[in-house]
CSV table of C-alpha atoms and ligand atoms in Angstrom, one decimal:
chain,number,residue,atom,x,y,z
R,1,MET,CA,-21.5,9.4,-5.5
R,2,THR,CA,-21.3,6.4,-7.8
R,3,PRO,CA,-18.7,3.7,-7.3
R,4,ASP,CA,-16.9,4.9,-10.4
R,5,GLU,CA,-16.8,8.5,-9.1
R,6,ARG,CA,-15.4,7.2,-5.8
R,7,ILE,CA,-12.7,5.3,-7.6
R,8,ALA,CA,-11.7,8.3,-9.7
R,9,VAL,CA,-11.3,10.4,-6.6
R,10,SER,CA,-9.5,7.7,-4.7
R,11,LYS,CA,-7.0,7.3,-7.6
R,12,LEU,CA,-6.2,11.0,-7.7
R,13,MET,CA,-5.9,11.1,-3.9
R,14,SER,CA,-3.5,8.1,-4.0
R,15,TRP,CA,-1.4,10.0,-6.6
R,16,ALA,CA,-1.4,13.2,-4.6
R,17,LEU,CA,-0.9,11.8,-1.1
R,18,ARG,CA,1.5,9.0,-1.9
R,19,HIS,CA,3.6,10.1,-4.9
R,20,ALA,CA,3.2,13.6,-6.1
R,21,PRO,CA,2.1,16.2,-3.5
R,22,ARG,CA,4.2,18.8,-5.1
R,23,GLU,CA,2.7,18.4,-8.6
R,24,ALA,CA,-0.7,18.2,-7.0
R,25,GLY,CA,0.0,21.5,-5.2
R,26,ILE,CA,-0.5,20.2,-1.6
R,27,ALA,CA,1.8,20.1,1.3
R,28,LEU,CA,2.4,16.9,3.4
R,29,ASP,CA,3.6,17.2,6.9
R,30,ALA,CA,6.3,14.8,8.2
R,31,SER,CA,3.7,12.2,8.9
R,32,GLY,CA,2.0,12.4,5.5
R,33,TRP,CA,-1.0,14.5,6.5
R,34,ALA,CA,-2.4,17.2,4.2
R,35,SER,CA,-5.2,19.6,4.7
R,36,VAL,CA,-8.6,18.4,3.4
R,37,ASP,CA,-9.2,21.9,1.9
R,38,ALA,CA,-5.9,21.7,-0.1
R,39,VAL,CA,-6.8,18.2,-1.3
R,40,LEU,CA,-10.2,19.4,-2.4
R,41,SER,CA,-8.6,22.2,-4.4
R,42,ALA,CA,-6.2,19.8,-6.0
R,43,LEU,CA,-9.1,17.5,-7.0
R,44,ALA,CA,-11.1,20.5,-8.3
R,45,ALA,CA,-8.1,21.7,-10.4
R,46,ARG,CA,-8.1,18.3,-12.1
R,47,GLY,CA,-11.8,18.3,-12.9
R,48,LEU,CA,-13.1,16.4,-9.8
R,49,SER,CA,-15.2,18.9,-7.8
R,50,VAL,CA,-16.2,17.1,-4.6
R,51,SER,CA,-17.2,18.3,-1.2
R,52,ALA,CA,-15.6,17.5,2.1
R,53,GLU,CA,-18.5,15.2,2.8
R,54,GLU,CA,-17.9,13.3,-0.5
R,55,LEU,CA,-14.1,13.1,0.3
R,56,ALA,CA,-15.1,11.5,3.7
R,57,GLU,CA,-17.3,9.1,1.8
R,58,VAL,CA,-14.4,8.1,-0.4
R,59,VAL,CA,-12.2,7.5,2.7
R,60,ALA,CA,-15.0,5.4,4.3
R,61,HIS,CA,-15.7,3.3,1.2
R,62,SER,CA,-12.1,2.6,0.1
R,63,ASP,CA,-11.9,-1.2,-0.3
R,64,LYS,CA,-8.5,-1.3,1.3
R,65,GLN,CA,-9.0,1.6,3.7
R,66,ARG,CA,-6.3,3.4,1.9
R,67,PHE,CA,-6.8,6.8,3.6
R,68,ALA,CA,-7.3,8.1,7.1
R,69,LEU,CA,-9.0,11.3,8.3
R,70,SER,CA,-7.8,13.1,11.4
R,71,GLU,CA,-10.2,13.2,14.3
R,72,ASP,CA,-11.4,16.7,13.6
R,73,GLY,CA,-11.8,15.8,9.9
R,74,ALA,CA,-9.5,18.7,8.8
R,75,ARG,CA,-6.6,16.5,7.6
R,76,VAL,CA,-6.2,13.4,5.5
R,77,ARG,CA,-3.4,11.0,4.7
R,78,ALA,CA,-2.6,7.8,2.9
R,79,ARG,CA,-2.2,4.9,5.3
R,80,GLN,CA,0.7,3.3,3.3
R,81,GLY,CA,2.1,2.9,-0.2
R,82,HIS,CA,4.1,6.2,-0.4
R,83,SER,CA,7.0,6.9,-2.6
R,84,VAL,CA,7.6,10.3,-1.1
R,85,GLU,CA,9.4,10.5,2.2
R,86,VAL,CA,7.0,10.2,5.1
R,87,ASP,CA,7.2,8.8,8.6
R,88,LEU,CA,4.0,6.9,9.4
R,89,GLY,CA,5.2,6.3,12.9
R,90,LEU,CA,4.8,2.6,12.8
R,91,ALA,CA,6.3,0.5,15.6
R,92,PRO,CA,7.8,-2.9,14.7
R,93,VAL,CA,5.5,-5.8,15.6
R,94,GLU,CA,6.0,-9.5,15.7
R,95,PRO,CA,4.7,-11.1,12.5
R,96,PRO,CA,2.7,-14.4,12.2
R,97,ALA,CA,4.7,-17.5,11.1
R,98,GLU,CA,4.0,-16.8,7.5
R,99,LEU,CA,2.9,-14.0,5.3
R,100,PHE,CA,2.1,-13.8,1.5
R,101,HIS,CA,3.1,-11.8,-1.5
R,102,GLY,CA,1.1,-11.7,-4.7
R,103,THR,CA,2.9,-11.2,-8.0
R,104,VAL,CA,2.9,-12.5,-11.6
R,105,GLU,CA,4.9,-15.1,-13.5
R,106,ARG,CA,7.0,-12.6,-15.4
R,107,PHE,CA,8.6,-11.3,-12.2
R,108,LEU,CA,9.3,-14.7,-10.7
R,109,ALA,CA,12.8,-15.4,-12.0
R,110,ALA,CA,14.1,-12.0,-10.8
R,111,ILE,CA,12.3,-12.4,-7.4
R,112,LEU,CA,13.7,-15.9,-6.8
R,113,ARG,CA,17.2,-14.6,-7.7
R,114,GLU,CA,17.3,-11.4,-5.7
R,115,GLY,CA,14.4,-11.7,-3.4
R,116,LEU,CA,11.5,-9.2,-3.0
R,117,VAL,CA,12.7,-5.6,-3.3
R,118,LYS,CA,10.7,-2.5,-2.6
R,119,GLY,CA,11.2,-0.7,-5.9
R,120,GLU,CA,9.4,2.7,-5.9
R,121,ARG,CA,7.7,2.2,-2.6
R,122,HIS,CA,9.3,2.5,0.9
R,123,HIS,CA,8.7,-1.1,1.7
R,124,VAL,CA,7.8,-4.5,0.3
R,125,HIS,CA,4.1,-5.1,0.9
R,126,LEU,CA,3.0,-8.4,2.3
R,127,SER,CA,-0.5,-9.8,2.9
R,128,ALA,CA,-1.8,-11.7,5.9
R,129,SER,CA,-3.7,-14.2,3.7
R,130,ARG,CA,-3.2,-16.1,0.5
R,131,ALA,CA,-6.5,-14.8,-0.8
R,132,ILE,CA,-5.5,-11.1,-0.4
R,133,ALA,CA,-2.1,-11.8,-2.0
R,134,GLU,CA,-3.9,-13.3,-4.9
R,135,GLU,CA,-5.9,-10.2,-5.4
R,136,VAL,CA,-2.8,-8.0,-5.2
R,137,GLY,CA,-1.2,-10.2,-7.9
R,138,ARG,CA,-4.3,-10.1,-10.1
R,139,ARG,CA,-3.8,-6.4,-10.7
R,140,ARG,CA,-1.1,-7.4,-13.1
R,141,GLY,CA,-2.2,-10.6,-14.6
R,142,ARG,CA,-2.6,-14.2,-13.6
R,143,PRO,CA,-1.5,-14.2,-9.9
R,144,VAL,CA,1.3,-16.2,-8.4
R,145,VAL,CA,1.5,-16.3,-4.7
R,146,LEU,CA,4.7,-16.5,-2.6
R,147,ARG,CA,4.8,-17.7,0.9
R,148,VAL,CA,7.2,-15.6,3.1
R,149,ALA,CA,8.8,-17.3,6.2
R,150,ALA,CA,8.0,-14.2,8.3
R,151,ALA,CA,8.8,-15.6,11.7
R,152,ALA,CA,12.2,-16.9,10.5
R,153,MET,CA,13.0,-13.5,9.1
R,154,ALA,CA,11.9,-11.8,12.4
R,155,ARG,CA,14.2,-14.2,14.3
R,156,ALA,CA,17.0,-13.2,12.0
R,157,GLY,CA,16.5,-9.6,13.1
R,158,GLN,CA,14.3,-8.2,10.3
R,159,PRO,CA,11.7,-5.7,11.6
R,160,PHE,CA,8.1,-6.0,10.4
R,161,TYR,CA,5.5,-3.3,10.5
R,162,ARG,CA,1.8,-3.5,10.1
R,163,THR,CA,-0.3,-0.6,8.8
R,164,ASP,CA,-3.6,0.1,10.5
R,165,ASN,CA,-5.3,-1.3,7.4
R,166,GLY,CA,-3.6,-4.6,7.8
R,167,VAL,CA,-0.8,-4.5,5.2
R,168,TRP,CA,2.5,-5.9,6.4
R,169,LEU,CA,5.6,-3.9,5.5
R,170,VAL,CA,9.2,-5.0,5.4
R,171,GLU,CA,12.5,-3.7,4.0
R,172,ALA,CA,13.1,-6.7,1.7
R,173,VAL,CA,12.7,-10.5,1.6
R,174,PRO,CA,15.7,-12.5,0.7
R,175,PRO,CA,15.1,-15.5,-1.6
R,176,GLU,CA,15.8,-18.1,1.0
R,177,HIS,CA,12.7,-17.0,2.9
R,178,LEU,CA,10.4,-17.3,-0.2
R,179,GLU,CA,8.5,-20.3,-1.5
R,180,VAL,CA,6.2,-20.3,-4.6
R,181,LEU,CA,2.8,-21.8,-3.8
R,182,GLU,CA,1.1,-24.0,-6.4
D,1,HQG,C1,7.5,-7.0,-7.9
D,1,HQG,C2,-1.7,-2.2,-3.6
D,1,HQG,C3,11.1,-8.2,-10.1
D,1,HQG,C4,6.3,-7.3,-6.9
D,1,HQG,C5,-1.7,-3.7,-3.2
D,1,HQG,C6,5.2,-6.4,-7.5
D,1,HQG,C7,-0.6,-3.7,-2.2
D,1,HQG,C8,9.8,-7.7,-8.2
D,1,HQG,C9,6.0,-5.2,-8.1
D,1,HQG,C10,0.3,-2.6,-2.6
D,1,HQG,C11,10.9,-7.9,-7.4
D,1,HQG,C12,5.9,-4.0,-7.2
D,1,HQG,C13,1.6,-3.0,-3.1
D,1,HQG,C14,12.1,-8.3,-8.0
D,1,HQG,C15,9.2,-7.4,-6.2
D,1,HQG,N1,12.2,-8.4,-9.3
D,1,HQG,N2,9.9,-7.8,-9.6
D,1,HQG,N3,13.2,-8.6,-7.3
D,1,HQG,N4,10.5,-7.7,-6.1
D,1,HQG,N5,8.8,-7.3,-7.4
D,1,HQG,O1,2.7,-2.1,-6.8
D,1,HQG,O2,3.2,-5.5,-3.7
D,1,HQG,O3,-4.1,-0.3,-4.3
D,1,HQG,O4,5.0,-1.5,-5.8
D,1,HQG,O5,6.0,-8.6,-6.9
D,1,HQG,O6,-3.0,-4.1,-2.6
D,1,HQG,O7,2.2,-5.3,-6.1
D,1,HQG,O8,-1.8,0.7,-3.9
D,1,HQG,O9,3.8,-3.5,-5.0
D,1,HQG,O10,4.5,-7.1,-8.5
D,1,HQG,O11,-1.0,-3.6,-0.9
D,1,HQG,O12,-3.6,0.6,-2.1
D,1,HQG,O13,7.4,-5.6,-8.2
D,1,HQG,O14,-0.4,-1.9,-3.6
D,1,HQG,O15,-2.5,-1.4,-2.8
D,1,HQG,O16,4.6,-3.4,-7.4
D,1,HQG,O17,1.5,-3.8,-4.2
D,1,HQG,P1,4.0,-2.5,-6.3
D,1,HQG,P2,2.7,-4.7,-4.8
D,1,HQG,P3,-3.0,0.0,-3.3
């Protein structure tokens, strides 16, 4: 597959596995797993005819390791980023002293007023490094990076979760725990 073909399949898989399984015609179990066969049919119905091997290639090549295959290769799920209800089975873990969030200038005033809110997703997504946060922000324009006082939030009782692809998840970040980096 070419990189562009992999990206097209990855985008459709993100849509189906995170946001619109019903429209895609696939069933997710409580933990977000779908049968690979059903996903292949959903892709084919939208003009992307790929084999199970090619789907595995997309999973393996995903820049952010967005998907996971079950051990037997029969099921696939998104590792994070859902808007539909799924239980990823993540246990709270102690965060590092600071984490980062990448955004853009036009959201700053609202963020500094009300803090980071999860919007459509189930959690606010935070990055372990400033560089990754910058990339996340760049999807929308010139990036602005916020430092999150994660350890202080954890001390205040806020649970943190880490997905197996290294994204930190939290319910919300109040403004007092945010600092804009120059
Ligand atoms: C902003 C990608 C106004 C927030 C990335 C962000 C990440 C506010 C946007 C993952 C706000 C939400 C998540 C407030 C937050 N007022 N704007 N109070 N609070 N925002 O896409 O963090 O490619 O839902 O700054 O790599 O950008 O999907 O979240 O700009 O890991 O695998 O509202 O998505 O990964 O946008 O990105 P998103 P995000 P994937």
